[in-house]
Each structure stands twice: as structure tokens, then as C-alpha cells.
Coordinates of C-alpha atoms and ligand atoms in Angstrom, one line a residue:
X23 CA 40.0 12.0 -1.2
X24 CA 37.0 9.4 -0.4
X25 CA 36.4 7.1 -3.2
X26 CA 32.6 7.1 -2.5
X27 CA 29.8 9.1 -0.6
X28 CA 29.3 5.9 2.0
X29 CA 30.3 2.9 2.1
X30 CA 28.4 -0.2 3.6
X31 CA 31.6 -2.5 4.8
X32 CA 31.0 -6.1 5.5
X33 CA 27.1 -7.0 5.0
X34 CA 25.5 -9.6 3.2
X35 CA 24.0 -8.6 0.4
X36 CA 19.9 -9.7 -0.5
X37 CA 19.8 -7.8 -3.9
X38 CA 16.0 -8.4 -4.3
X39 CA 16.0 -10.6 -7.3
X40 CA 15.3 -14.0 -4.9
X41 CA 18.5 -14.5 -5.6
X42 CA 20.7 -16.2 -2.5
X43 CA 22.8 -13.7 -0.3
X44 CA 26.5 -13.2 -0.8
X45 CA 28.9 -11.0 1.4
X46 CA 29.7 -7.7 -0.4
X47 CA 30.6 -3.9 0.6
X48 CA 28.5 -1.0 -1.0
X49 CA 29.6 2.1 -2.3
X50 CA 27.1 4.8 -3.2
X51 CA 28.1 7.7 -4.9
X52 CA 25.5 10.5 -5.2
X53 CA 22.0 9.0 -5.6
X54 CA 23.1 5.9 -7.1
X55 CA 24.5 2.7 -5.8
X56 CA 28.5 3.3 -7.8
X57 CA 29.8 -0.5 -6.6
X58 CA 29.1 -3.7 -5.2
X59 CA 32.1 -5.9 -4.4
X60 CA 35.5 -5.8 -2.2
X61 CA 36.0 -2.7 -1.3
X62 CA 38.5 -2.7 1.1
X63 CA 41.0 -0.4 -1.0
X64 CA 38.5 2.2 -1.4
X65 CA 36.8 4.3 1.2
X66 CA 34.1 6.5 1.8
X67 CA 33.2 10.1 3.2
X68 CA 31.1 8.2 5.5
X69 CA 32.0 4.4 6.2
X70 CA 29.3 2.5 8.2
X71 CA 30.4 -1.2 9.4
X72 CA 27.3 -3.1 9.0
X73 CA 28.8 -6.6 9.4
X74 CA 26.3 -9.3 10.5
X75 CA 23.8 -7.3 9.1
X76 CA 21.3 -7.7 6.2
X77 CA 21.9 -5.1 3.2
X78 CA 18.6 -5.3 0.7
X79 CA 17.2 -2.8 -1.6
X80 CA 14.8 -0.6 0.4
X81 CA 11.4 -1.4 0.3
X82 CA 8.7 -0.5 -1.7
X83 CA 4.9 -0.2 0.0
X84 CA 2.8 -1.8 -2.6
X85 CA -0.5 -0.8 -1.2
X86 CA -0.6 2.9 0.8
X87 CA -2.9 5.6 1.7
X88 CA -0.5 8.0 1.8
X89 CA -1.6 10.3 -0.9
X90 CA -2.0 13.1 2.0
X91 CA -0.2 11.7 4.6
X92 CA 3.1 12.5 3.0
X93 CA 2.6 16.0 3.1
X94 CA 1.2 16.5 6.4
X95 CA 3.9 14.0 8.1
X96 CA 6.8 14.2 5.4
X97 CA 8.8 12.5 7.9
X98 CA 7.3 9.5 7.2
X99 CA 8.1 7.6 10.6
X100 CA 5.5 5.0 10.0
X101 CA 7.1 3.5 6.4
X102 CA 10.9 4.6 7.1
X103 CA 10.9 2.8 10.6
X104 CA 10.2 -0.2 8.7
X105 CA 12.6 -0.2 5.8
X106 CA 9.9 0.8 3.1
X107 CA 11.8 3.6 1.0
X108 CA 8.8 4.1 -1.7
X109 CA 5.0 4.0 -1.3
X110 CA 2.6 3.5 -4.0
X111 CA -0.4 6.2 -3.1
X112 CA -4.2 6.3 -4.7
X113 CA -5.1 2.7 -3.7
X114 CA -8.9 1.3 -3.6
X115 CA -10.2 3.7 -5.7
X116 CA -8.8 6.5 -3.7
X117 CA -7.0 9.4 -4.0
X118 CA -6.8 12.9 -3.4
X119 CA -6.8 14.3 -6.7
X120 CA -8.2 15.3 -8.8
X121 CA -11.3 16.6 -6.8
X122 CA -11.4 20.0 -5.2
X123 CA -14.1 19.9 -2.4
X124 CA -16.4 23.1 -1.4
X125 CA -15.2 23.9 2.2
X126 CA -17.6 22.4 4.7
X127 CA -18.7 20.0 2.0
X128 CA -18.5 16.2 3.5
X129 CA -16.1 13.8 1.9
X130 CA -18.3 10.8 0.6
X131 CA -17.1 7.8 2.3
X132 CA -14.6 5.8 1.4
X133 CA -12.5 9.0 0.3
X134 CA -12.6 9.9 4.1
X135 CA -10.0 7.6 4.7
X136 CA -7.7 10.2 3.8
X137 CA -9.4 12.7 6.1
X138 CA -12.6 14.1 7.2
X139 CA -12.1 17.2 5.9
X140 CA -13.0 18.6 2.7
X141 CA -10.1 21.2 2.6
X142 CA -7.3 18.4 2.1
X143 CA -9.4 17.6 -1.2
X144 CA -8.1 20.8 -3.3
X145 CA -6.9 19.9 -6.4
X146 CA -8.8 20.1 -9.6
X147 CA -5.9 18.6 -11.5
X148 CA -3.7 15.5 -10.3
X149 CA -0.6 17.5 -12.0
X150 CA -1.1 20.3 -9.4
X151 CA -1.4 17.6 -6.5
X152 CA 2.1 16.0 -7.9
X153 CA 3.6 19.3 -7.9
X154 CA 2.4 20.0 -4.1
X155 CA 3.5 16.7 -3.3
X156 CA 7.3 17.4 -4.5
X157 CA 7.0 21.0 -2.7
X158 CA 6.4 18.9 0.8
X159 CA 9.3 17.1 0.0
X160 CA 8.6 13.9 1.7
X161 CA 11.2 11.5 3.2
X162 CA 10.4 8.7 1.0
X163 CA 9.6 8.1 -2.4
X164 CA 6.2 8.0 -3.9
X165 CA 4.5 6.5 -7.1
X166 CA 0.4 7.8 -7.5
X167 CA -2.3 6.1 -8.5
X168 CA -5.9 8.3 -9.5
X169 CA -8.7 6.4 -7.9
X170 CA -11.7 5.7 -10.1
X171 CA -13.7 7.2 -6.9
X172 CA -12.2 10.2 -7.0
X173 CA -13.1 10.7 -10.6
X174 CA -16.8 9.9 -10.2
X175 CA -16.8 11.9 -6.8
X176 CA -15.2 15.0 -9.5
X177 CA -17.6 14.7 -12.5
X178 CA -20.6 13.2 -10.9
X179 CA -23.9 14.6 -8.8
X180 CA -25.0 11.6 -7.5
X181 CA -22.8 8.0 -7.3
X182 CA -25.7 5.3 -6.9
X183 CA -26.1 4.9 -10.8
X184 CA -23.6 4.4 -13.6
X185 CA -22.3 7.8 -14.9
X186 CA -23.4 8.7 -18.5
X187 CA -21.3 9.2 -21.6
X188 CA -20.7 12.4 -21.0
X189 CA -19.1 11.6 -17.8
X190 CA -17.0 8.9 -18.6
X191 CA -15.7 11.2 -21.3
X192 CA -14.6 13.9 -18.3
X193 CA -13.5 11.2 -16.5
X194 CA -11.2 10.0 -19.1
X195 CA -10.1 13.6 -19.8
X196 CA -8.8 13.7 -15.7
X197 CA -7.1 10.9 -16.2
X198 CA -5.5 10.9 -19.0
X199 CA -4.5 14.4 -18.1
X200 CA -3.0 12.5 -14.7
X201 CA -1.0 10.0 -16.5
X202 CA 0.5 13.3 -19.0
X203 CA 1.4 14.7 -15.5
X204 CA 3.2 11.4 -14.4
X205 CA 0.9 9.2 -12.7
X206 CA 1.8 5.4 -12.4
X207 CA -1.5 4.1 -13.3
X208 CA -5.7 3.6 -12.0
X209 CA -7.1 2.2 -9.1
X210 CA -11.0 0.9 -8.8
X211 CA -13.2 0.2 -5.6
X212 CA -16.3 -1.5 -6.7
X213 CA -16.6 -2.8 -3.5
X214 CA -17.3 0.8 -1.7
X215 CA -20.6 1.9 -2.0
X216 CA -19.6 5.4 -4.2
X217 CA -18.4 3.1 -7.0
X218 CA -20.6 -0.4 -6.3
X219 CA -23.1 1.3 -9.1
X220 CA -20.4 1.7 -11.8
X221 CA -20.9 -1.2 -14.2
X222 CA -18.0 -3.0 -16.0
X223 CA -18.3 -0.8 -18.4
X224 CA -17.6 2.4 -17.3
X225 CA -14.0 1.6 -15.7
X226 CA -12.9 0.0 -18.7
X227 CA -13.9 3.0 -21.0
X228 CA -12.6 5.0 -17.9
X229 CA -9.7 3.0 -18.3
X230 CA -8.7 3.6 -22.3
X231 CA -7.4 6.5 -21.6
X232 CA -4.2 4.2 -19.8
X233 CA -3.8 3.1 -23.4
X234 CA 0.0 4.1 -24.4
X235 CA 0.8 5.1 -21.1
X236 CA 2.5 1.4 -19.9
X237 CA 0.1 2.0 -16.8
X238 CA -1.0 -0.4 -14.1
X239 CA -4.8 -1.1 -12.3
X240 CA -4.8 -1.8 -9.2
X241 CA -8.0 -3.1 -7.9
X242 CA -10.1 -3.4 -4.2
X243 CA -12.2 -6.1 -6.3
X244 CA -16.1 -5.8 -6.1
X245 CA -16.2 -8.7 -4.4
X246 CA -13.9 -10.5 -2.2
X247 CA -16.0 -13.5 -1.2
X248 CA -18.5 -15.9 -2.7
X249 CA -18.3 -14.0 -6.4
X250 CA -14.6 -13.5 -5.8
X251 CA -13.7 -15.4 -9.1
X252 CA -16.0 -13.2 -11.3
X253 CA -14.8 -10.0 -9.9
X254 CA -10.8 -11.1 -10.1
X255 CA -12.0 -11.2 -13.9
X256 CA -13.6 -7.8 -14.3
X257 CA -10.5 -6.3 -12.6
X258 CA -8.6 -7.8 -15.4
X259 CA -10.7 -7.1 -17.8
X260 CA -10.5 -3.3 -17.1
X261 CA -6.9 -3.4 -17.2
X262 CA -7.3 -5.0 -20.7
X263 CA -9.1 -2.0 -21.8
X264 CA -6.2 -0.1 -20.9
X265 CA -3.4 -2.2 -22.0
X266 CA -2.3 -1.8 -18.2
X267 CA -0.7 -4.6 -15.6
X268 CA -3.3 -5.5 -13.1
X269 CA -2.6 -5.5 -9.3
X270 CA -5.4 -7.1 -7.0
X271 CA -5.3 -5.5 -4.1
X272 CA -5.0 -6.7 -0.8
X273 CA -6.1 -10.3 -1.6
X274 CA -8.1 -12.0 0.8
X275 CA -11.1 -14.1 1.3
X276 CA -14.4 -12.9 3.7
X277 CA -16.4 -14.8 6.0
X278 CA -16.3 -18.4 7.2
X279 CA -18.2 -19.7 4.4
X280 CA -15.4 -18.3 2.0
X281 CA -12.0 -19.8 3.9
X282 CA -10.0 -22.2 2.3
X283 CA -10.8 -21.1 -1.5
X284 CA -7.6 -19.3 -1.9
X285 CA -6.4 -22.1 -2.9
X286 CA -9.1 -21.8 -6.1
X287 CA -8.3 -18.0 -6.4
X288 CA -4.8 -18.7 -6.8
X289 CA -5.0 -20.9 -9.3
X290 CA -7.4 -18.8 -11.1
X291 CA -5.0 -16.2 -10.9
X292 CA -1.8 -18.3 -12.1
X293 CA -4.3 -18.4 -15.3
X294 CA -4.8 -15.1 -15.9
X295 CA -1.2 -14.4 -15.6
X296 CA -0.4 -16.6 -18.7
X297 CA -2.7 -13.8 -20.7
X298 CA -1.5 -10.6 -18.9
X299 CA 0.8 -9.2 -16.4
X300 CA -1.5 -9.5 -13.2
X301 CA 0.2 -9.5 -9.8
X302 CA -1.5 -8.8 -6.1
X303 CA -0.5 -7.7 -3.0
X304 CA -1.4 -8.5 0.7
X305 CA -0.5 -7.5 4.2
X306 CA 0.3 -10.1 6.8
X307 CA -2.8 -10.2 9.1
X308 CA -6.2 -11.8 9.8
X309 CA -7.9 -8.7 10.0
X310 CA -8.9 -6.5 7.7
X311 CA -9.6 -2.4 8.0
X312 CA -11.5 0.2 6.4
X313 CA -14.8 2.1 7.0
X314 CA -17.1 0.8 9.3
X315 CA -19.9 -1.2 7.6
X316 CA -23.1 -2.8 8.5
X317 CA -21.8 -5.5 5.9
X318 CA -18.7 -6.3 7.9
X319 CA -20.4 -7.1 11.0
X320 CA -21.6 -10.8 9.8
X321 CA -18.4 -12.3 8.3
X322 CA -16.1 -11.0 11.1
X323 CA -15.5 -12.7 14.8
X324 CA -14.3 -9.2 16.0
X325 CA -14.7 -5.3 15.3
X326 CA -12.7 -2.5 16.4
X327 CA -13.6 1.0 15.8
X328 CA -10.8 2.5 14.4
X329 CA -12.5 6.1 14.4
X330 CA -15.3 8.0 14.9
X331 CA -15.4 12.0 14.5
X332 CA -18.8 12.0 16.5
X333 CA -17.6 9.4 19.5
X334 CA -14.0 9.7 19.0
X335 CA -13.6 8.2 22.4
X336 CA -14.7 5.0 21.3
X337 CA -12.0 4.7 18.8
X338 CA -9.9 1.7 20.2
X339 CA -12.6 -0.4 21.6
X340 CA -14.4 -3.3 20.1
X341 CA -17.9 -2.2 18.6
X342 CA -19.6 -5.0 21.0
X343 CA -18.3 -3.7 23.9
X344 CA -19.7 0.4 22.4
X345 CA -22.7 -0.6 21.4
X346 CA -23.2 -2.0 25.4
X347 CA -21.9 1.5 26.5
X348 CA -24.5 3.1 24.2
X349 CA -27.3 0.6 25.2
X350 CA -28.0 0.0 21.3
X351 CA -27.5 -2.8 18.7
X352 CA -24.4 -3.5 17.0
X353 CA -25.9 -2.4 13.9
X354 CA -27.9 1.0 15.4
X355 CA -24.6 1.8 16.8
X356 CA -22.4 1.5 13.4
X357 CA -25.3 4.1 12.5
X358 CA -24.4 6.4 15.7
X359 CA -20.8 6.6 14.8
X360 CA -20.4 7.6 11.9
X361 CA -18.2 8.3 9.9
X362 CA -16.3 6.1 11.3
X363 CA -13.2 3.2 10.6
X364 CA -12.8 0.2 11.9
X365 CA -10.7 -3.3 11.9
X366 CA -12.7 -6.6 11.2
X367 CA -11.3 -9.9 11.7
X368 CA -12.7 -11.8 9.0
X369 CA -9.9 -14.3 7.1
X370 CA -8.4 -17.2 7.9
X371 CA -4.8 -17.9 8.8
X372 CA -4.3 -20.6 6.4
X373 CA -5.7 -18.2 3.6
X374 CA -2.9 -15.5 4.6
X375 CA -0.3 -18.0 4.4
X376 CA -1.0 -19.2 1.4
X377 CA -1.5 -16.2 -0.2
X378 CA 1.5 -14.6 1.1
X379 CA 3.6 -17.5 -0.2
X380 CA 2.7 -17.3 -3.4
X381 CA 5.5 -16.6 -5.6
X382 CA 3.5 -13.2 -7.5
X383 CA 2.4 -11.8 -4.5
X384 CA 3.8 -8.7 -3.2
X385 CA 3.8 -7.0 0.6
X386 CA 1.6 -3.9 1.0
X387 CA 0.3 -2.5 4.0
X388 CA -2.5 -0.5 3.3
X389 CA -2.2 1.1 6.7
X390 CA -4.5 3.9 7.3
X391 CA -2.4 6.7 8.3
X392 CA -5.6 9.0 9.6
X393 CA -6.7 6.8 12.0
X394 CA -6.0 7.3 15.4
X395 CA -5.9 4.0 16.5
X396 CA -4.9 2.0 12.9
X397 CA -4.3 -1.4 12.1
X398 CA -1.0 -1.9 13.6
X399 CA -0.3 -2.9 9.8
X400 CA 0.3 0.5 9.0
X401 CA 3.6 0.1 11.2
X402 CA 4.2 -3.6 11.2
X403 CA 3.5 -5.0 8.0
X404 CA 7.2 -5.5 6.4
X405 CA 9.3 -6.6 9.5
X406 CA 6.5 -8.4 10.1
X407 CA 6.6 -10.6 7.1
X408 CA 10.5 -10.3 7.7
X409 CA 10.7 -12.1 11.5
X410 CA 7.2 -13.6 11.8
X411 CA 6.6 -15.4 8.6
X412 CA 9.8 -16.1 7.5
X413 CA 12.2 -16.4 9.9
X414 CA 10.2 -17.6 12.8
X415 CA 7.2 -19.4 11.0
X416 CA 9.6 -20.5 8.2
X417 CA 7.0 -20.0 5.5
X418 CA 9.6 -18.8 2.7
X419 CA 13.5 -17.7 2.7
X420 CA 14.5 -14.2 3.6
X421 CA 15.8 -14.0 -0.1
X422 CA 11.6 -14.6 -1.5
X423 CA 10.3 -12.5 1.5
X424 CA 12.9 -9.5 0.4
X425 CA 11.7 -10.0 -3.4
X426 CA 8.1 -9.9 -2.2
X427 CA 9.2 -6.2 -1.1
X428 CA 11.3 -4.5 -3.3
X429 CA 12.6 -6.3 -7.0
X430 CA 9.0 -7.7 -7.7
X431 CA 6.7 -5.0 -6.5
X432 CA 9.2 -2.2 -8.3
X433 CA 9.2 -4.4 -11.3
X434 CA 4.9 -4.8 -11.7
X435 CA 4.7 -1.1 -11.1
X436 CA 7.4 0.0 -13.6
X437 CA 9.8 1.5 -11.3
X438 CA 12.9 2.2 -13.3
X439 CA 16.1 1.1 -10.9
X440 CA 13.7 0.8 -7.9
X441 CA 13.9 -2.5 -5.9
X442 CA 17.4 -4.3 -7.2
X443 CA 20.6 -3.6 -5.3
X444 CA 23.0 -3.6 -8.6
X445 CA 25.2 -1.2 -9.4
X446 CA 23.6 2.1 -11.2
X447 CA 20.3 2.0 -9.8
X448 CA 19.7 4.2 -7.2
X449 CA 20.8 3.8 -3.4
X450 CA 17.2 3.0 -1.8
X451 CA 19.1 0.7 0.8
X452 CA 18.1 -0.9 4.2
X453 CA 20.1 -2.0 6.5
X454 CA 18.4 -5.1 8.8
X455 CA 19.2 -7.6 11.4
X456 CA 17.7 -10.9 10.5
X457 CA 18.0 -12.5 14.4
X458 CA 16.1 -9.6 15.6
X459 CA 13.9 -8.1 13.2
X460 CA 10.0 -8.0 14.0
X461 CA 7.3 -5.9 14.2
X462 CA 6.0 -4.3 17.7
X463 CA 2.7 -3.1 16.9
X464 CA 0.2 -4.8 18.0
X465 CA -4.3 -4.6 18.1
X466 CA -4.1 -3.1 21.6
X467 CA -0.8 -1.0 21.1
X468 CA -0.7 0.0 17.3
X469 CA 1.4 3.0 17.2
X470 CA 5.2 1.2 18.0
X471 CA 7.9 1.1 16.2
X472 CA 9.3 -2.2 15.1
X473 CA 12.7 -3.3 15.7
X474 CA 15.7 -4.6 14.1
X475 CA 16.0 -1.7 11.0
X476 CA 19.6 -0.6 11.0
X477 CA 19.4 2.3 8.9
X478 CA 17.6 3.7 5.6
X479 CA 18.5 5.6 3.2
X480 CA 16.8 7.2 0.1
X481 CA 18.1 8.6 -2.9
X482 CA 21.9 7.8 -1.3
X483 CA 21.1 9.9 1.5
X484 CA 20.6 8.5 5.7
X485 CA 16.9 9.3 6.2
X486 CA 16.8 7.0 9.5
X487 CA 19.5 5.6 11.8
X488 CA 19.2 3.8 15.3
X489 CA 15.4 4.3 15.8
X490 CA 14.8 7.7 14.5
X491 CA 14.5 9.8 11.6
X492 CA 17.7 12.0 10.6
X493 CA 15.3 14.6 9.4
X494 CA 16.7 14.5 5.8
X495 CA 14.1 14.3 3.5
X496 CA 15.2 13.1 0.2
X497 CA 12.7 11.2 -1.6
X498 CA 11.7 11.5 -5.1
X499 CA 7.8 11.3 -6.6
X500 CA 8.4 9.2 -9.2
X501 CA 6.7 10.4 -12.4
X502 CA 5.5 7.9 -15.1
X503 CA 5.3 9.2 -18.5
Ligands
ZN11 ZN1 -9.0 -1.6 -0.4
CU12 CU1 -6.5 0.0 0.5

């Protein structure tokens, strides 16, 4: 008889804490992670010799948009391939529920960055997305955010004005229903046009309804360069209205004129965590990616269309280089494409060093799963941070860069015995080699798989081994009540 389900013999241990690494076997037994220790007297139904390799809690994508993507591609190859073992969905203002579209109605931009079309939007209530979601059964685990969008795209007929009483009453309604049905928190995208005309004051009445819920708000800030400081406070100041952590998203600062000041934003930030929990996330590039924008086109160096559904032969070239093709401006040919996505280089390195560093930040990729040719984010962030930044650019130890990805992101969005190797919690493990891990994708290539990822596995269970999925599909949507 095997003392436990597997064991891990022989690895050293980065429990996800920050704390140093120590040599330990792992025994997991069931879902949960049963011992941590010597166990050479004991055995295990399945025992894996991972000596010389890296054994850290499985990480935890602070910053997805994979609200739909986990059901169409429950796999997950993107996020298991590197390590991540939970997603947080619904960021920017996002998600897919609760809106149910009129088939053939178009989706109002920036929802589209979860698909064209309007059939994916079909849920009236988020409770009935959550339930399809666990039906699909995806590979990894998945907390949900309801995007602020989303609500005004449900209750509202038109989004260039500030929605009425009435509406911020429905939209409250949705989302307080959403948080009954076990969603983690709100997201807000002030910085898209479908929410740029919602005042202060409707997110943070939209936001009340969080109240009693220990929720988080996650933010894509109205403004992420020169009123950067004022909109880090309004994000905080909506979470106040809900009594909710804050998570700015994705931080970053635009344009040439902006570089250098995250060194003010920082500090401004280190402030406001004295009042609140506040944390933020970023992903490990110089370029950015969403919609394509007539905005973008003066703060960036470089744009890449991403997509297009009326040139979708364009996607993967540089707008410059399209616009020459289609004997047009840059700006007449944003116009032509759309909708479209695209990736603008517009921060400086220095910036995304500094920020990445910082001891509250966490990793999140925000890859765009529905683009056919992403930001190679979507399948490089984490070993990226892993080999590029830490080991090989030496900007923090493995033990701060692992924190970045599981302990401290699972603790700022409340996920109970997420993110910690220690015994009882469950056995979200990967499995790394330190010498060789990095990512692969790259802003020609962005589709490759990085390398250096042992094994995964989720819920105690082997969801990904050598370079490929095992096909078990065993995570958990993790419901917040
Ligand atoms: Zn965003
Ligand atoms: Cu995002």
C-alpha cells in the first residue's frame, strides 16, 4: 500500500512565501498537498524524481481574459505550458457575463476582446456563466471578476453619458447577484471608450454592492499617463465604496513624455497601501495590447495589428507597413480595419523594471487569447519573469519572482490555500528548471511554448508533463461567497 497519491522525491522547495528554498520531498494525497519533509520511508502510487529541479506552488495568472477562452479551449495549453495553475478572468472592465447579446448584434468594443461574436455573450446572470464554466470543466482553476462594462453594456442604451439612478440601481442588482453566485470581486475600464463617460460616481455606487462580500477591484485606470496619479486615486476610491482590496491593473506609464515617473506612482502607491489593501499587477514587456486606437498611435514607436475581422490578413504586420499596402494614413487605416487589436510599444524598459521589482507587484499576463496573432505575453509572461528578469537580468531572487506569482497574488485576491506550498493546502504544484527556464514567444513568432516547465498539476492531479497536456482536466472555479 502507497503512503501517498505522488510523491515529488528530491526537489527544492520555493513555497511562495519569499521565503529561501530548502530541499524537501512532496506527498499529495487527494487534492491536497498531505506532507512536506523526508520522505524516503514512505512512497507513492506515482513517484516522480524531480531532483535538481524547482518545486513552487503553481501559479496563479493575476490578470486574464479568459472568461471564454476556458470553455472553448479547456485545455488551456497557453497558461498550463507555463506553470500558471489559476487565472483570475473579467479584467479591464470585461467579462462575459452578465450580458446576453441579440444574435447578430455587434459586441461594443472593448468587450470584443473576448470575441466578435455576439453568441459567446449569453448569459443574463453571471451565476448561470459560473455554472457553464464548471460544466466545461477547464484544466485550470479560475477566480471571476464582473466587468463594470459589461454591466453598463447590460442595463444601458447608449454608453457615452453616465447611466441614471435607475441604472446604477440594476447594475448593482447584477452584481450583487454575481458576488451571491461566487464571484471574486469588480473590475472597471475607464480608459475604454464604453465606460470613459461613467463618472467617479457611478462605479463607486456600482461598487456598494461589494460591501460584505470581502471582494476585490481590479482596475484598467482611466488614465495611465500624465493624470496617472489622479486616476490611481479614483480606482481606490471605488474600492473604498465597496470595502474591497484594489488591484491596478497592468501598471505602466504611456508615451515618452510619461517615462521615468514610475518612480512617483510607486511611491504614491506605497501611500495608499498604508490606508487600504491596494496591490497591482504587470506583465514583463514594453509593449502593451489591446484594441486598436487612434489614441495609441502618438505615444507608441511601433504598432502591430493584432486582428482585424475585415483585413484579417493584415493581422501580424506593423500598421505602417498596412497602411502603405492600403495607400492610406495610419490613422484612415485604423478606421479601415476595424474592429481590430493591436500591440503598441509605448513604455520604457526602466519603467517595467522598476515596477516589476516592486515588492506588492504581482505577474499577470493579460494575454489576449482571441487574437490570432497575440502578444507573445499571453504565452511567455511567467517563465519569462522566471529566466529573463531574474535569473538572467538578476533583477530579484527566484524566491520574490515565485511570490510575485503565486503566495502574493492568491493572498490579494482571497484565494483560500491557493499560492503556498504547506501542507493542507491544495496540490497546485509546478515543477521547473531554473538553468533552463524561459519563455519562447516572441513579436514575430507568438504562438511557442516556453521551455523549462517540468510538470503541472492541479487539484493533485498531472494536467501537463514533458511539453504537453495529459488531457486531465481538473481545475476548480473558485467561488467567493
Ligand atoms: Zn486593461
Ligand atoms: Cu486586461
Amino acid at each position: 500500500m502507497a503512503d501517498f497519491d505522488v510523491v515529488l522525491r528530491g526537489g527544492t522547495i520555493i513555497d511562495g512565501t519569499g521565503a529561501p528554498r530548502f530541499d524537501a520531498d512532496v506527498g499529495i494525497e487527494g487534492k491536497r498537498i498531505a506532507a512536506i519533509g523526508d520522505l524516503s520511508r514512505a512512497s507513492g502510487r506515482s513517484d516522480i524524481d524531480v531532483r535538481g529541479r524547482i518545486v513552487a506552488p503553481g501559479f496563479i495568472d493575476a490578470h486574464t481574459h479568459d472568461d471564454r477562452y476556458l470553455m472553448q479551449s479547456p485545455l488551456m495549453p497557453a497558461k498550463l505550458s507555463q506553470g500558471v495553475t489559476t487565472v483570475i478572468t473579467g479584467n479591464c472592465g470585461i467579462s462575459l457575463a452578465p450580458w446576453c447579446a441579440v444574435p447578430g448584434q455587434t459586441v461594443p468594443p472593448p468587450l470584443d476582446l473576448l470575441g466578435e461574436d455576439a453568441e459567446a455573450f449569453r448569459y443574463t446572470a453571471f451565476g448561470d456563466y459560473l455554472d457553464a464554466l464548471e460544466q466545461a470543466a477547464p484544466a485550470v482553476n479560475a477566480a471571476c471578476l464582473v466587468g463594470h462594462t459589461t454591466l453598463r453594456v447590460a442595463v444601458m442604451d447608449r454608453l457615452d453619458r453616465a447611466a441614471t439612478d435607475a441604472e446604477i440601481a440594476a447594475m448593482q442588482a447584477l452584481l450583487r447577484d454575481a458576488m451571491v453566485s461566487g464571484a471574486c470581486g469588480m473590475s472597471t475600464g475607464a480608459a475604454y471608450l464604453a465606460a470613459m463617460a461613467a463618472p467617479t460616481d457611478e462605479m463607486a455606487r456600482v461598487a456598494a454592492a461589494l460591501h460584505g462580500f470581502g471582494a476585490v477591484h481590479a482596475s484598467h485606470i482611466r488614465d495611465e499617463g500624465d493624470r496617472i496619479r489622479e486616476a490611481i486615486d479614483e480606482a481606490v476610491e471605488i474600492g473604498k465604496a465597496g470595502d474591497a482590496g484594489v488591484v491596478i491593473s497592468h501598471h505602466k506609464l504611456i508615451g515618452p513624455k510619461n517615462h521615468g515617473r514610475s518612480v512617483e506612482t510607486l511611491g504614491h502607491l506605497a501611500q495608499a497601501m498604508r490606508h487600504r489593501c491596494v496591490g497591482l499587477d504587470c506583465y514583463p514587456y514594453q509593449a502593451g495590447s489591446t484594441i486598436l486606437r487612434k489614441d495609441r498611435l502618438a505615444v507608441s514607436s511601433r504598432v502591430i495589428v493584432t486582428r482585424s475581422q475585415p483585413h484579417p490578413e493584415y493581422a501580424g504586420l506593423d500598421l505602417d507597413v498596412i497602411a502603405a499596402a492600403m495607400g492610406l494614413s495610419p490613422e484612415d487605416a485604423v478606421d479601415a480595419l476595424q474592429p481590430a487589436g493591436a500591440i503598441y510599444f509605448l513604455m520604457d524598459e526602466s519603467d517595467v523594471r522598476r515596477i516589476l521589482a516592486f515588492p506588492q507587484t504581482m505577474i499577470g499576463s493579460d494575454g489576449l487569447p482571441h487574437d490570432p496573432v497575440p502578444h507573445p505575453r499571453l504565452w511567455g509572461t511567467f517563465p519569462r519573469v522566471l529566466g529573463h528578469y531574474s535569473r538572467d537580468v538578476g533583477l530579484f531572487p527566484l524566491e520574490l519572482a515565485v511570490h510575485k506569482m503565486t503566495g502574493l497574488t492568491g493572498r490579494h485576491f482571497g484565494l483560500a490555500g491557493r499560492g503556498v506550498l504547506s501542507e493542507g493546502n491544495f496540490a497546485d504544484v509546478t515543477v521547473f528548471d531554473a538553468a533552463r527556464i524561459i519563455d519562447t514567444a516572441t513579436f514575430e513568432h507568438p504562438v511557442a511554448q516556453a521551455t523549462g516547465i517540468d510538470c503541472v498539476f492541479v487539484n493533485g492531479e498531472m494536467a501537463w508533463h514533458d511539453g504537453a497536456s495529459t488531457g486531465v482536466r481538473a481545475g476548480t472555479l473558485i467561488r467567493r461567497r
